[in-house]
Coordinates of C-alpha atoms (C1' of nucleotides) and ligand atoms in Angstrom, one line a residue:
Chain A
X26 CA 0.0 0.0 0.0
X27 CA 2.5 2.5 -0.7
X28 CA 3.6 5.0 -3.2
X29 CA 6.9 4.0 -4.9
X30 CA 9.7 6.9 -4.9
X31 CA 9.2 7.4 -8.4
X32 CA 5.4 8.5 -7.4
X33 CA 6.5 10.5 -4.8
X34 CA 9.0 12.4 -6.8
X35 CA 7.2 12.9 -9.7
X36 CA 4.3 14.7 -7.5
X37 CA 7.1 16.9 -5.5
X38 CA 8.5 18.3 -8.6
X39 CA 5.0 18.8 -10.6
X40 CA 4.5 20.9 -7.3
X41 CA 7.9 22.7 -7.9
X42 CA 6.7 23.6 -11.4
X43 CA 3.2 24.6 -10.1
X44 CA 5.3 27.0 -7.6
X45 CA 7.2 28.6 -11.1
X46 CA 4.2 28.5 -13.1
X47 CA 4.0 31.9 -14.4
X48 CA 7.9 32.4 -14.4
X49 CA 8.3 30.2 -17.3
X50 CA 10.2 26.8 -18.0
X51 CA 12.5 25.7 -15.2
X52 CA 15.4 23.5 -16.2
X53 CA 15.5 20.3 -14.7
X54 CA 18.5 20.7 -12.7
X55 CA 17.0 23.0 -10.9
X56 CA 14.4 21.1 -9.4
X57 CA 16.1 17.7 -8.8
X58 CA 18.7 20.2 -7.0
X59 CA 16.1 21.7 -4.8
X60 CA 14.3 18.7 -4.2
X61 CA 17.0 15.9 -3.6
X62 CA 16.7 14.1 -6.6
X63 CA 18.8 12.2 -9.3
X64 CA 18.3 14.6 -12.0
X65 CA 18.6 12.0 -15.0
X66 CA 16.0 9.7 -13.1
X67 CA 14.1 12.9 -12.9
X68 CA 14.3 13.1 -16.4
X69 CA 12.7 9.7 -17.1
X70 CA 9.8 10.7 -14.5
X71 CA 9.2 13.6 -16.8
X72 CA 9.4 12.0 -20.1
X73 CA 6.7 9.7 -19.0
X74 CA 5.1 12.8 -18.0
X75 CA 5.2 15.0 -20.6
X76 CA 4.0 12.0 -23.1
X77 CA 0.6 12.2 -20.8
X78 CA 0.5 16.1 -21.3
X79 CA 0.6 17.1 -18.1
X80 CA 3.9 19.0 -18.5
X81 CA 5.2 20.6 -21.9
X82 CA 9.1 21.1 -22.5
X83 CA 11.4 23.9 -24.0
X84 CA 14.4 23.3 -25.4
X85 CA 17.7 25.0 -26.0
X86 CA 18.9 27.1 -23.5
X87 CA 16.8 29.4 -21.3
X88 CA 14.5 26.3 -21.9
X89 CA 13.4 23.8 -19.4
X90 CA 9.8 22.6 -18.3
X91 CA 6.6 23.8 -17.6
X92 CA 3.0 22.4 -16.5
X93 CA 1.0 22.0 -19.6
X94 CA -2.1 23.6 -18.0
X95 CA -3.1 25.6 -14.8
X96 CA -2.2 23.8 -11.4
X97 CA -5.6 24.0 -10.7
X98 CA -6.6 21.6 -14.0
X99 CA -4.2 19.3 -12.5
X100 CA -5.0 16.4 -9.7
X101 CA -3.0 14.7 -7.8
X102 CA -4.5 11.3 -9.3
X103 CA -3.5 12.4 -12.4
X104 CA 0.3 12.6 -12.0
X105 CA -0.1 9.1 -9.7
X106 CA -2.0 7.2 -12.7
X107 CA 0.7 8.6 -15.4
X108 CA 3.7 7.1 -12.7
X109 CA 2.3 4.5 -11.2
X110 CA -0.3 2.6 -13.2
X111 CA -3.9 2.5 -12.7
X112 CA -5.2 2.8 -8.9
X113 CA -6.3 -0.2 -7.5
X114 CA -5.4 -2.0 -4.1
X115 CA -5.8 -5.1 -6.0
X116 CA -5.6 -6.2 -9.2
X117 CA -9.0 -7.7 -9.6
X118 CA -10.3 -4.8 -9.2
X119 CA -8.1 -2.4 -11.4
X120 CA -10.0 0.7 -12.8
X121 CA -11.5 0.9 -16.3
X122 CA -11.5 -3.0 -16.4
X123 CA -14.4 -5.0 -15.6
X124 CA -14.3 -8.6 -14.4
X125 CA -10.7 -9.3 -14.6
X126 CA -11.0 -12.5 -12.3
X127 CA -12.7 -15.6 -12.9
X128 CA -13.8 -15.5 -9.2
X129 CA -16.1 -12.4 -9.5
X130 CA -19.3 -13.1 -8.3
X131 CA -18.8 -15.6 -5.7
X132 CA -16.0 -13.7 -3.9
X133 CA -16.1 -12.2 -0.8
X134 CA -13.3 -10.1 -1.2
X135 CA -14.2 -8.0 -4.1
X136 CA -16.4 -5.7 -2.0
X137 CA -13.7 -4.1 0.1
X138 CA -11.4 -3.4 -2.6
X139 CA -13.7 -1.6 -4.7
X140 CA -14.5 0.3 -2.0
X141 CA -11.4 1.0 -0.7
X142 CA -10.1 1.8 -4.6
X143 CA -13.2 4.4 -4.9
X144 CA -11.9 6.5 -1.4
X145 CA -8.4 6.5 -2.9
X146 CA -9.7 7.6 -6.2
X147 CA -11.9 10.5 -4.5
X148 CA -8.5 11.8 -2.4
X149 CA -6.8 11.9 -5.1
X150 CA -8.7 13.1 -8.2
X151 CA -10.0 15.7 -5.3
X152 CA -6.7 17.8 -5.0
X153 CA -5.4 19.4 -7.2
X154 CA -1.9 21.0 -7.4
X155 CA -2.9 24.6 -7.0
X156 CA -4.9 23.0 -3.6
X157 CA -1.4 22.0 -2.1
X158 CA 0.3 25.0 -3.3
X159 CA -1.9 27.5 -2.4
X160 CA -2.8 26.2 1.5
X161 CA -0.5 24.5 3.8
X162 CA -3.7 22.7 5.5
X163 CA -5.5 20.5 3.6
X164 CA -8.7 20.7 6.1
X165 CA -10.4 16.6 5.8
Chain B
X15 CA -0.6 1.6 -4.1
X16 CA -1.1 -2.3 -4.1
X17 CA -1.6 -4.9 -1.8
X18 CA 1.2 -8.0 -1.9
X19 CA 0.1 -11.0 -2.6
X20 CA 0.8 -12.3 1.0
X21 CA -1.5 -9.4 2.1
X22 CA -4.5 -10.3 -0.7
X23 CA -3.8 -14.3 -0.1
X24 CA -4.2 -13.2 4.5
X25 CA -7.4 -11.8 3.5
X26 CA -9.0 -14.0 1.7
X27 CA -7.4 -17.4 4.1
X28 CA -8.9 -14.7 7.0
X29 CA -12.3 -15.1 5.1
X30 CA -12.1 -18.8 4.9
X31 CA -11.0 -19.5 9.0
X32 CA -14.3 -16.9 9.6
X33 CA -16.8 -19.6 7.3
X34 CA -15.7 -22.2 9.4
X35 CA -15.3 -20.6 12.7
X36 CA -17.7 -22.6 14.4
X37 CA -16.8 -25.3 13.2
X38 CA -13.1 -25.8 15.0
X39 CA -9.6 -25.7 13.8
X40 CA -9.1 -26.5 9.8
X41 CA -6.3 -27.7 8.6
X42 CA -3.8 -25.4 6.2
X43 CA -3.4 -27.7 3.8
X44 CA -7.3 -27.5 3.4
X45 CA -7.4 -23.7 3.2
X46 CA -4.3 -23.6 0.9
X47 CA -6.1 -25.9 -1.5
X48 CA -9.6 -24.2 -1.6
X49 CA -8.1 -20.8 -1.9
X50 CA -5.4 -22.5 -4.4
X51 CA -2.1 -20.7 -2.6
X52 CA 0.9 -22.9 -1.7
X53 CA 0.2 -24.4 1.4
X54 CA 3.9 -24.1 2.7
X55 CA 3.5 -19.8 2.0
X56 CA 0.7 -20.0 4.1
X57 CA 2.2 -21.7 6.8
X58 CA 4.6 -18.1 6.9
X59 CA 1.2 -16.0 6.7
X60 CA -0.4 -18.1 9.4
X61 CA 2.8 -17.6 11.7
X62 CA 2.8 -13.8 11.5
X63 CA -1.2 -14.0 12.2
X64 CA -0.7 -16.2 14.9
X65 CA 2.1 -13.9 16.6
X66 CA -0.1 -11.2 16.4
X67 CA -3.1 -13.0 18.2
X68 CA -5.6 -12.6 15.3
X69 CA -5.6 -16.4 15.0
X70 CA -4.6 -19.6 17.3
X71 CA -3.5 -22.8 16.5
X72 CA -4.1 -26.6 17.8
X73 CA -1.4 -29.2 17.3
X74 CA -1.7 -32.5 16.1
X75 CA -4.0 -34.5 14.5
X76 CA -7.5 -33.1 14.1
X77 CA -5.7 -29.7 14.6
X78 CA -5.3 -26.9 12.6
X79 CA -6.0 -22.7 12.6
X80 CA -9.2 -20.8 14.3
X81 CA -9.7 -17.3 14.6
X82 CA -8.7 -16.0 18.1
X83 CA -11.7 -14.3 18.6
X84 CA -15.1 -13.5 16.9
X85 CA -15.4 -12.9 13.3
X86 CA -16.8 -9.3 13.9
X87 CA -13.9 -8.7 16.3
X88 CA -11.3 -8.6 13.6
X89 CA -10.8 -5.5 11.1
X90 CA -9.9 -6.1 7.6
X91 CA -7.5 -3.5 8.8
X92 CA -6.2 -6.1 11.7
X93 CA -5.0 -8.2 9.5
X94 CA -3.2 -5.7 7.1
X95 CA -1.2 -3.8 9.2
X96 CA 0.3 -7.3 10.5
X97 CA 0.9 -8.7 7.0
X98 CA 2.0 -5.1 5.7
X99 CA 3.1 -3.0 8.0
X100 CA 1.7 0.2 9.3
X101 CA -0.9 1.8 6.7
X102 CA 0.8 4.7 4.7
X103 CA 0.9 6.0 1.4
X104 CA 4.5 6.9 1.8
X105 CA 6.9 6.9 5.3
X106 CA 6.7 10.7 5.8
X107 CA 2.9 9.6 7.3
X108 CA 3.3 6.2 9.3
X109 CA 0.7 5.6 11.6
X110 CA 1.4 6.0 15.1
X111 CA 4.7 7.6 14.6
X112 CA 4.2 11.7 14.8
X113 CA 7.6 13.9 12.8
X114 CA 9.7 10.9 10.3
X115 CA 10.9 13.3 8.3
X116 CA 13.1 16.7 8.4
X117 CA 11.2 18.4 5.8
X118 CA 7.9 18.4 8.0
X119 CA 6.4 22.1 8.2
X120 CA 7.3 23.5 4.6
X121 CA 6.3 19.9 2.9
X122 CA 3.7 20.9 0.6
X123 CA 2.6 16.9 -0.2
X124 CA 2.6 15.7 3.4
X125 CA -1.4 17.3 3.9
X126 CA -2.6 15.0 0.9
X127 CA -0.8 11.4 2.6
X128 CA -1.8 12.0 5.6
X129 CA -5.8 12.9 4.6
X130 CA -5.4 9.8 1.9
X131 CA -3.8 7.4 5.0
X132 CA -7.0 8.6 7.1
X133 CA -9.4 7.6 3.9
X134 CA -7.7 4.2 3.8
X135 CA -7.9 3.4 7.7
X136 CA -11.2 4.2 7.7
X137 CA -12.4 1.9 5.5
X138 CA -10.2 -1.0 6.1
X139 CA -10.9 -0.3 10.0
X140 CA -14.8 -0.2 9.3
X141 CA -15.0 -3.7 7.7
X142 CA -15.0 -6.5 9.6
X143 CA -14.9 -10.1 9.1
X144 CA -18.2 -11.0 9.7
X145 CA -19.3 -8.1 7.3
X146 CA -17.6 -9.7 5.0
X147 CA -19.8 -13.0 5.1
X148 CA -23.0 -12.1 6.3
X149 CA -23.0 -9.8 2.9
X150 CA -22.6 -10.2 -0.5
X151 CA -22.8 -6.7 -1.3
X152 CA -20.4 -4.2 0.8
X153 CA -22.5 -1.0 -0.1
X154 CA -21.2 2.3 -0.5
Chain C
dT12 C1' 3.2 -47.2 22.0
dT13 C1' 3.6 -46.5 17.4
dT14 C1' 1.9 -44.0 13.7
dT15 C1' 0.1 -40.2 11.5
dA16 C1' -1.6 -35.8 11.1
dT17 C1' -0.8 -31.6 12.1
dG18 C1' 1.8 -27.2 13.2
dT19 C1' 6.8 -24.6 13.8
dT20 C1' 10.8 -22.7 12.2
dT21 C1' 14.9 -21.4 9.7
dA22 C1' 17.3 -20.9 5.6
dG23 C1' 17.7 -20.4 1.0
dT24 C1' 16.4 -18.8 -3.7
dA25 C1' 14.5 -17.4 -8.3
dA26 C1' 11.8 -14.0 -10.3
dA27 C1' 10.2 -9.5 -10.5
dT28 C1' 10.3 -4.8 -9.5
dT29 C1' 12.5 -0.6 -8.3
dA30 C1' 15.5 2.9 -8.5
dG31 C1' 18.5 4.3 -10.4
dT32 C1' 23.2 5.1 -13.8
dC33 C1' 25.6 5.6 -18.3
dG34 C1' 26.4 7.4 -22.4
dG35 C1' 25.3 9.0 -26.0
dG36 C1' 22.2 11.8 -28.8
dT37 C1' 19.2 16.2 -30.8
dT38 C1' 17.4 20.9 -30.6
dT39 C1' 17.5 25.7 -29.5
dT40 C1' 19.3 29.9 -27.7
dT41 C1' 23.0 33.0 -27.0
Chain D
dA30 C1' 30.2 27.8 -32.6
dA31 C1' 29.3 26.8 -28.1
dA32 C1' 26.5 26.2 -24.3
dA33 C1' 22.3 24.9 -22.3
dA34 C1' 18.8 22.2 -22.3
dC35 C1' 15.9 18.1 -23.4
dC36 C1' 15.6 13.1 -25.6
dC37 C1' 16.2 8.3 -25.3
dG38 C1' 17.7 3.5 -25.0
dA39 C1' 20.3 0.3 -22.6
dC40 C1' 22.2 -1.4 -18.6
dT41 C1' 22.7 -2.5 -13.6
dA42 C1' 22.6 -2.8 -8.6
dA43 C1' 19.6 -3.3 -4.8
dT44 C1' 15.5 -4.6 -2.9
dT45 C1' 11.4 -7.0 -2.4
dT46 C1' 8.4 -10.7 -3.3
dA47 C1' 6.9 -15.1 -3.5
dC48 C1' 7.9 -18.8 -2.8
dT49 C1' 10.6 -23.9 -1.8
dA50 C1' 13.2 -27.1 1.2
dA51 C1' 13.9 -29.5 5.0
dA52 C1' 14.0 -30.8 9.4
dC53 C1' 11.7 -30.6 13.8
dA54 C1' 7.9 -30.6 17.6
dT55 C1' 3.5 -31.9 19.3
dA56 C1' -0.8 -34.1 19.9
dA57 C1' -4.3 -37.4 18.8
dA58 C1' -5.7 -41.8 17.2
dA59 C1' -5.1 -46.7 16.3
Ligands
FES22 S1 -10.3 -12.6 -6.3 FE1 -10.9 -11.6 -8.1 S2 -12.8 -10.8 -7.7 FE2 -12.2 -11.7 -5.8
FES23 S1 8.5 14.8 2.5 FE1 8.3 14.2 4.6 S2 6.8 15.5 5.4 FE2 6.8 15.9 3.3

DNA sequence: TTTTATGTTTAGTAAATTAGTCGGGTTTTT
DNA sequence: AAAAACCCGACTAATTTACTAAACATAAAA
């Protein structure tokens, strides 16, 4: 049940860049710097990221990156589906798919999962990164 | 954000010992079959469950594992924190311990794992056992 | 009392995943 | 041209997961 580093990095620095918004592209340097990453594994995070659209690039110099829309457009769940897969405490009951496992139906299990997947979905598809920047208490 | 197998396969063995609960001990090799997981992995489940008193065990012949106490006694939550560890979405929020990390006070992230740990106690910590068998459907 | 059915425990291991590193690119600005 | 930046594929070390093996301990039944 946890979030893998790569998860957890990726959401620290799409804050960073939520922070710089309206400064413009920020080199990736900078960021890993400031946040204690490896910036080349950093750079992987953000390939997968931009190829979902949620961040845009500029190259040459001067360039760097930049969220590609406003932090408030942007949840949480969003940046956690793009790095980590689809959200689901159990396979069987991954989102989007329906009746992955032959056991449906008789299975006792099934219940909680789905119900535990749909509170993790509201969290996270809930905040947005203009939530976390702009107000150090999430109130819940 | 998944569940291990040993966590899914605790569950769902946790499920079976509540069926028969009146019924007396049952054998591993019986629960391993019926819930097709290798009986000698569940032997290393059924330790850890056993050392944390959510179930007991009888020796010798006619033996076998029973729940410690009543089926609506033990939380779905119960039996994950013993197979998983404490319930977090990442280390900076463990349960029980307050301050992991340096970076507490200008961590921008920390609000949204500590309100997504609370989402995910709260359900597993709702659900009992029982709950899970008397009902086919787990509304909600 | 012997046999058999069970649980107990430690150690080892193969596969998969994670978390990176390396080393070269290409593109754009200065 | 040079520097600053992104782009990308391949490789690797460390860790975790999911078991397997093997011997042992205990209790009930025959
Ligand atoms: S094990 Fe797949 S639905 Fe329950
Ligand atoms: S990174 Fe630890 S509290 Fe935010």
């Amino acid at each position: 049940m946890k979030l893998s580093a790569k998860g957890q990095y990726g959401v620290r620095a799409m804050v960073v860049l939520a922070l710089n918004y309206r400064a413009g592209p920020m080199p990736i340097k900078e960021i890993a710097a400031r946040e204690n990453i490896s910036s080349q594994y950093l750079e992987q995070i953000f390939l997968e990221l931009r190829r979902a659209d949620l961040i845009s690039s500029v190259r040459g110099a001067r360039g760097g990156y930049i969220l590609a829309r406003d932090p408030q457009e942007i949840k949480i769940g969003d940046i956690v589906r793009v790095l980590e897969g689809p959200i689901a405490p159990v396979d069987c009951v991954l989102e989007g798919s329906e009746e992955v496992c032959e056991r449906t139906g008789d299975c006792l299990t099934r219940g909680v999962w789905e119900k535990l997947r749909d509170r993790i979905t509201e969290v996270l598809d809930d905040i947005s990164l203009e939530d976390m920047i702009s107000t150090r208490k999430v109130s819940g």
